[in-house]
Short mmCIF file of C-alpha atoms in Angstrom, two decimals:
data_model
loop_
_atom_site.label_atom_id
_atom_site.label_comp_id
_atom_site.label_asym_id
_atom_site.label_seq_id
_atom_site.Cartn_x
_atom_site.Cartn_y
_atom_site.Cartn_z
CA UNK H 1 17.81 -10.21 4.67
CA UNK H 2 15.53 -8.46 2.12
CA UNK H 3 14.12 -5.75 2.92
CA UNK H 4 13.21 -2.13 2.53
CA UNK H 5 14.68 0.36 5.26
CA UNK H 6 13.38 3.96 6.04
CA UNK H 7 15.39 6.77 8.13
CA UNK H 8 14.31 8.60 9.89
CA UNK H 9 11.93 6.51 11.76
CA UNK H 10 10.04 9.60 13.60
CA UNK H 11 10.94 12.87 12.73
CA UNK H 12 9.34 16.17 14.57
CA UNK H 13 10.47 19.50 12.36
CA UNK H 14 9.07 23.18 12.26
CA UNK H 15 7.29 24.42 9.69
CA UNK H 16 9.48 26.28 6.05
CA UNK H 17 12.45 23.82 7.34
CA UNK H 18 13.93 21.26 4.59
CA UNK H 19 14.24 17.61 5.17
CA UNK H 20 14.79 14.32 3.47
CA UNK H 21 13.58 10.61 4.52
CA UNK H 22 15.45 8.18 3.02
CA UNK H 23 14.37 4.90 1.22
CA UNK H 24 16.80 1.35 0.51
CA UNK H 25 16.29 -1.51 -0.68
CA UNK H 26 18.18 -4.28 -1.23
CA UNK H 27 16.15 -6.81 -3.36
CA UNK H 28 17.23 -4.93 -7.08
CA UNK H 29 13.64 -3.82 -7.18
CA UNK H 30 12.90 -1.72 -9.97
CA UNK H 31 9.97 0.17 -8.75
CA UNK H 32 10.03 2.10 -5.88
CA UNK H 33 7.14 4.40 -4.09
CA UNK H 34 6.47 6.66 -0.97
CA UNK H 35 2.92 7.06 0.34
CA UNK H 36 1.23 8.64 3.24
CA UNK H 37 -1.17 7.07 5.38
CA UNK H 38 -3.66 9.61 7.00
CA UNK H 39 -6.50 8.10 10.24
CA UNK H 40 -9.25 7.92 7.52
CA UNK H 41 -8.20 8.35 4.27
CA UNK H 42 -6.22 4.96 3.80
CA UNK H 43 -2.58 5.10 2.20
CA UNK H 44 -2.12 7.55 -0.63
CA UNK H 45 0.68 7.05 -3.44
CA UNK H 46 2.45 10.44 -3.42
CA UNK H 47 5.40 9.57 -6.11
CA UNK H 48 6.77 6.38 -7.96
CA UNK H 49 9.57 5.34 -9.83
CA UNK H 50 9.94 2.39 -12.48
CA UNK H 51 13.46 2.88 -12.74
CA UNK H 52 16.91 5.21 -12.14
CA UNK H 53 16.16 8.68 -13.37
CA UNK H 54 12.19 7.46 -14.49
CA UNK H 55 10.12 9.32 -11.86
CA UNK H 56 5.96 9.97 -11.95
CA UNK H 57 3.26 11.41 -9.87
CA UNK H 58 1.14 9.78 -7.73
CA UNK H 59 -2.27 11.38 -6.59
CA UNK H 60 -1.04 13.57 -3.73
CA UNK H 61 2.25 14.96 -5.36
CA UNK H 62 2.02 18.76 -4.40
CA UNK H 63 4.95 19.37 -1.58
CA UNK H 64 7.05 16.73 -1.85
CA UNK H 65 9.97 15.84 -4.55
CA UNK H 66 11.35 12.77 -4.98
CA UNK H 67 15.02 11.43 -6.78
CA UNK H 68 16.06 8.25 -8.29
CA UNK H 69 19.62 8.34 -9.03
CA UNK H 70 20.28 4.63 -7.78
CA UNK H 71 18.48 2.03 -8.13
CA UNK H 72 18.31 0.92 -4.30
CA UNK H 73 17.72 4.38 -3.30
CA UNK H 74 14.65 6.88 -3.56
CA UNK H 75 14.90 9.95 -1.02
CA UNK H 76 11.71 11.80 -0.28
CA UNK H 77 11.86 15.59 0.04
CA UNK H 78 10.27 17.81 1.41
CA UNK H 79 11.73 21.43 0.28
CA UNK H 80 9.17 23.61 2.91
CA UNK H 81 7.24 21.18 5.24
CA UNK H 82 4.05 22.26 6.61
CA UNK H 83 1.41 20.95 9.20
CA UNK H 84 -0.29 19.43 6.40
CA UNK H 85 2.04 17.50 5.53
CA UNK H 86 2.02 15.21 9.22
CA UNK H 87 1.33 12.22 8.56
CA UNK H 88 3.08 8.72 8.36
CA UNK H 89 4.91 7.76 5.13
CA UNK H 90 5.89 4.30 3.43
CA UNK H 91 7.94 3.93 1.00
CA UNK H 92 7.71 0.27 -0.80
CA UNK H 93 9.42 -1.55 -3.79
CA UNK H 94 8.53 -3.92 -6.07
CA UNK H 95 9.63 -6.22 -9.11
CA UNK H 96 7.83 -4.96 -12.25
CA UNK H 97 6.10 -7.38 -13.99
CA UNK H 98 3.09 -9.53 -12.85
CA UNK H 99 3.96 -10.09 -9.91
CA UNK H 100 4.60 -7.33 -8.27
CA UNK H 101 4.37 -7.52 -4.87
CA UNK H 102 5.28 -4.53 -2.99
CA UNK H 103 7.91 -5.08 0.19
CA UNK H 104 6.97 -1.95 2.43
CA UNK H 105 9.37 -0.14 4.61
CA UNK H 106 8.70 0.42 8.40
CA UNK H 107 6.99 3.67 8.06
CA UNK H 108 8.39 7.46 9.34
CA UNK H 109 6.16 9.30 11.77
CA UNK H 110 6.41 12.48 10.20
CA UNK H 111 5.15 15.93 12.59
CA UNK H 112 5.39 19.43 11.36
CA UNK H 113 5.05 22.27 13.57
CA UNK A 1 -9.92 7.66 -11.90
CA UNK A 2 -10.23 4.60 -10.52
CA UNK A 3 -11.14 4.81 -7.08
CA UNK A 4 -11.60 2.09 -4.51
CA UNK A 5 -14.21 1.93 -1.31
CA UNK A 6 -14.23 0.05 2.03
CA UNK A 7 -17.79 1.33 3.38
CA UNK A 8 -17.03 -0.55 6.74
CA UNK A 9 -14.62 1.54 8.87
CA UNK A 10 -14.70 -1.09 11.72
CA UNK A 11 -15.56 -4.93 11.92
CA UNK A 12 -15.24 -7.39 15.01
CA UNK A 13 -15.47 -11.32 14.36
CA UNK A 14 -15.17 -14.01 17.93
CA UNK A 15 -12.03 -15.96 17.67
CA UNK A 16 -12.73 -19.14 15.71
CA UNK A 17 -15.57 -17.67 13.42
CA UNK A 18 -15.74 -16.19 10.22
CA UNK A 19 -15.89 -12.45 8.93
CA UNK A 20 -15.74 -10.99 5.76
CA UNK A 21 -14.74 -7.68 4.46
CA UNK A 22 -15.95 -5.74 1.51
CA UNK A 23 -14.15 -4.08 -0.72
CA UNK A 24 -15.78 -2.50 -3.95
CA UNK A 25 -13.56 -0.62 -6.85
CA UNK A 26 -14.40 1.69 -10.07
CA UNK A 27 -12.48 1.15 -13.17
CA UNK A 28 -13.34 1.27 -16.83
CA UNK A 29 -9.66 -0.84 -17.15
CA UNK A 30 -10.56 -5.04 -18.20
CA UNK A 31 -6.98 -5.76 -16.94
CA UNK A 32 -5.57 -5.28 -13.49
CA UNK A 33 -4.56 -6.25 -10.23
CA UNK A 34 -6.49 -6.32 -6.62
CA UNK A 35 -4.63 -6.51 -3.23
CA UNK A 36 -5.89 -7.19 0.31
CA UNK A 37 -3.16 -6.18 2.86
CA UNK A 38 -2.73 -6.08 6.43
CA UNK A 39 -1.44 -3.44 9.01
CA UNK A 40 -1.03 -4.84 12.38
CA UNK A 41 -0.76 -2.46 15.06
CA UNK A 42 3.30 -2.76 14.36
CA UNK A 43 2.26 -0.36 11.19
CA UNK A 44 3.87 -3.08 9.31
CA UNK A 45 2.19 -3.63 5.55
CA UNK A 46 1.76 -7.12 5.00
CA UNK A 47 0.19 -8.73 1.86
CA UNK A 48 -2.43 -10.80 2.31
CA UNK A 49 -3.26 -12.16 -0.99
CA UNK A 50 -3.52 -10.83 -4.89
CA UNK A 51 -6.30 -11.10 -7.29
CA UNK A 52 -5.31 -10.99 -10.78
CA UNK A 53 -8.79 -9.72 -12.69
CA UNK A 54 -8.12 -12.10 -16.11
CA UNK A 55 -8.44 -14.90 -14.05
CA UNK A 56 -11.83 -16.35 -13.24
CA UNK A 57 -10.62 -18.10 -9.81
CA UNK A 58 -10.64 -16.76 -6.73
CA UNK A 59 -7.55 -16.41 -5.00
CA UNK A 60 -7.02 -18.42 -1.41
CA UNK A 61 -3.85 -18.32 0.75
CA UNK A 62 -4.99 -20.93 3.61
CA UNK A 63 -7.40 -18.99 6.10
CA UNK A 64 -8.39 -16.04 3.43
CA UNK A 65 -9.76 -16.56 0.52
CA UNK A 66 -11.50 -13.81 -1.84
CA UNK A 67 -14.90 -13.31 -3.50
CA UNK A 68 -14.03 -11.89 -6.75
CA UNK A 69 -17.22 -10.45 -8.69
CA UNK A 70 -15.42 -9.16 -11.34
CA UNK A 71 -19.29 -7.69 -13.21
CA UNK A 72 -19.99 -6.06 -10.19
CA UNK A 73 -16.48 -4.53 -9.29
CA UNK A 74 -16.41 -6.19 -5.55
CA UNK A 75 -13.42 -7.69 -3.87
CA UNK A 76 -14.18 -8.78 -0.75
CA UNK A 77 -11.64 -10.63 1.80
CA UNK A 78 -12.98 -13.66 4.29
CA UNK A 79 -11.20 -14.52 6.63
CA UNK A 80 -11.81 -18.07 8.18
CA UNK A 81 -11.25 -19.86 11.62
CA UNK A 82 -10.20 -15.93 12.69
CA UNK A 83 -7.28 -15.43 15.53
CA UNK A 84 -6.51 -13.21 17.77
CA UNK A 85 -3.38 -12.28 15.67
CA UNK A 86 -5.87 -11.31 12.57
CA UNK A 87 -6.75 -8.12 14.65
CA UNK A 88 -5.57 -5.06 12.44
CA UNK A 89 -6.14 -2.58 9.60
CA UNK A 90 -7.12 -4.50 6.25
CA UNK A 91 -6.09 -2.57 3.29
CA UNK A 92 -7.89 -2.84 -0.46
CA UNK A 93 -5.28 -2.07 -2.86
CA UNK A 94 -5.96 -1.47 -6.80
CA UNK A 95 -3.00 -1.38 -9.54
CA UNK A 96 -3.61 -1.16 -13.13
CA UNK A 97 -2.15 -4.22 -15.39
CA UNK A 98 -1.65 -1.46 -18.04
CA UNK A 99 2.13 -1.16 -19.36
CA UNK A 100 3.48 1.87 -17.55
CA UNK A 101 1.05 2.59 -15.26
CA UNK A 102 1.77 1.35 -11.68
CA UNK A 103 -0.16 3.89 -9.79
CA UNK A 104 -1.41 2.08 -7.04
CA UNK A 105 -5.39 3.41 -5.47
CA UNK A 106 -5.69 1.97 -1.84
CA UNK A 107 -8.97 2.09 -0.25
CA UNK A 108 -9.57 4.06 3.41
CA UNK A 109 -9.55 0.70 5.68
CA UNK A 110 -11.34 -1.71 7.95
CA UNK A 111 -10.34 -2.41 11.54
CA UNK A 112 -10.65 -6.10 12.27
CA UNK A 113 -11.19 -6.33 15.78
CA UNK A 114 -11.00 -10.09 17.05
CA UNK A 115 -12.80 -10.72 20.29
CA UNK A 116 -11.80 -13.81 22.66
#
């Protein structure tokens, strides 16, 4: 089945302490993407990749670093979470081209303390 | 920047009828793309249908269809004969057609609320 998978899927973490979410997919999508969805402010594109080792900023970048080493694969990290940075995240892939529909993951409920 | 707007935060339509949700963007781009998507309560994205701006047509995918106004930068999303399974969080999504450029600008959201 094609699809994008996210772990965790809820994650409660203290403040200043590391973590990772991963993102798969197993459609051979080029581009990749993590957002964050905030009550009000719609979904935000944090960081995207058009390919293995081609990484950009999205409009909310600050706190987070991303990786693309595989193509499937494109961990989100957060070195020193913060309360700020609750909030539920996405990550999505996509063909490049015209097309380009994006196949979204489940989501991560994301809490810092 | 491009930036993208959904000035109504909350809609309800009766089951059967019509609604329509507006979506209005800013770009000084000629080529690009325009996305409608759903969130059901599941938090599940779905696309609902694409828009590409070069063409004149607007875009249907059997109960939704769109309103393109391409001169006046609006998008907006009907949705006919509505069910009680069309409840959720619309999305308007923007993504430049430009070579290298697949930021993605997604406006704040409208809850469809679908009364029986």
């Amino acid at each position: 089945e094609a699809q994008v998978t996210q772990n965790p899927r809820y994650l409660i973490t203290v403040t200043g302490k590391k973590l990772t979410v991963t993102c798969s997919q197993n459609m051979n999508h080029e581009y990749m993407s993590w957002y964050r969805q905030d009550p009000g402010l719609g979904l935000r594109q944090i960081y995207y990749s058009m390919n293995v080792e081609v990484t950009d900023k999205g409009d909310v970048p600050e706190g987070y670093k991303v990786s693309r080493k595989e193509k499937r694969n494109f961990p989100l990290i957060l070195e020193s979470p913060s309360p700020n940075q609750t909030s539920l995240y996405f990550c999505a892939s996509s063909l490049l081209g015209d097309q380009g529909e994006q196949y979204f993951g489940p989501g991560t409920r994301l809490t810092v303390t | 920047a491009q930036t993208v707007t959904q000035s109504q935060p909350e809609m309800s339509v009766q089951e059967a009828e019509t609604v329509t949700l507006s979506c209005t963007y800013d770009t000084s781009e000629s080529d690009y793309y325009l996305f409608w998507y759903k969130q059901p309560p599941s938090r599940q994205m779905i696309l609902v249908i694409r828009q590409e701006a070069y063409k004149q047509q607007n875009a249907t995918e059997n109960r939704f269809s769109v309103n393109f106004q391409k001169a006046a930068k609006s998008f907006s999303l009907k949705i006919s004969d509505s069910q009680l399974g069309d409840a959720a969080m619309y999305f308007c999504a923007y993504r430049s057609w430009a070579s290298g450029t697949y930021k993605y600008i997604f406006g704040t959201g409208t809850r469809l609320k679908v009364l029986a």
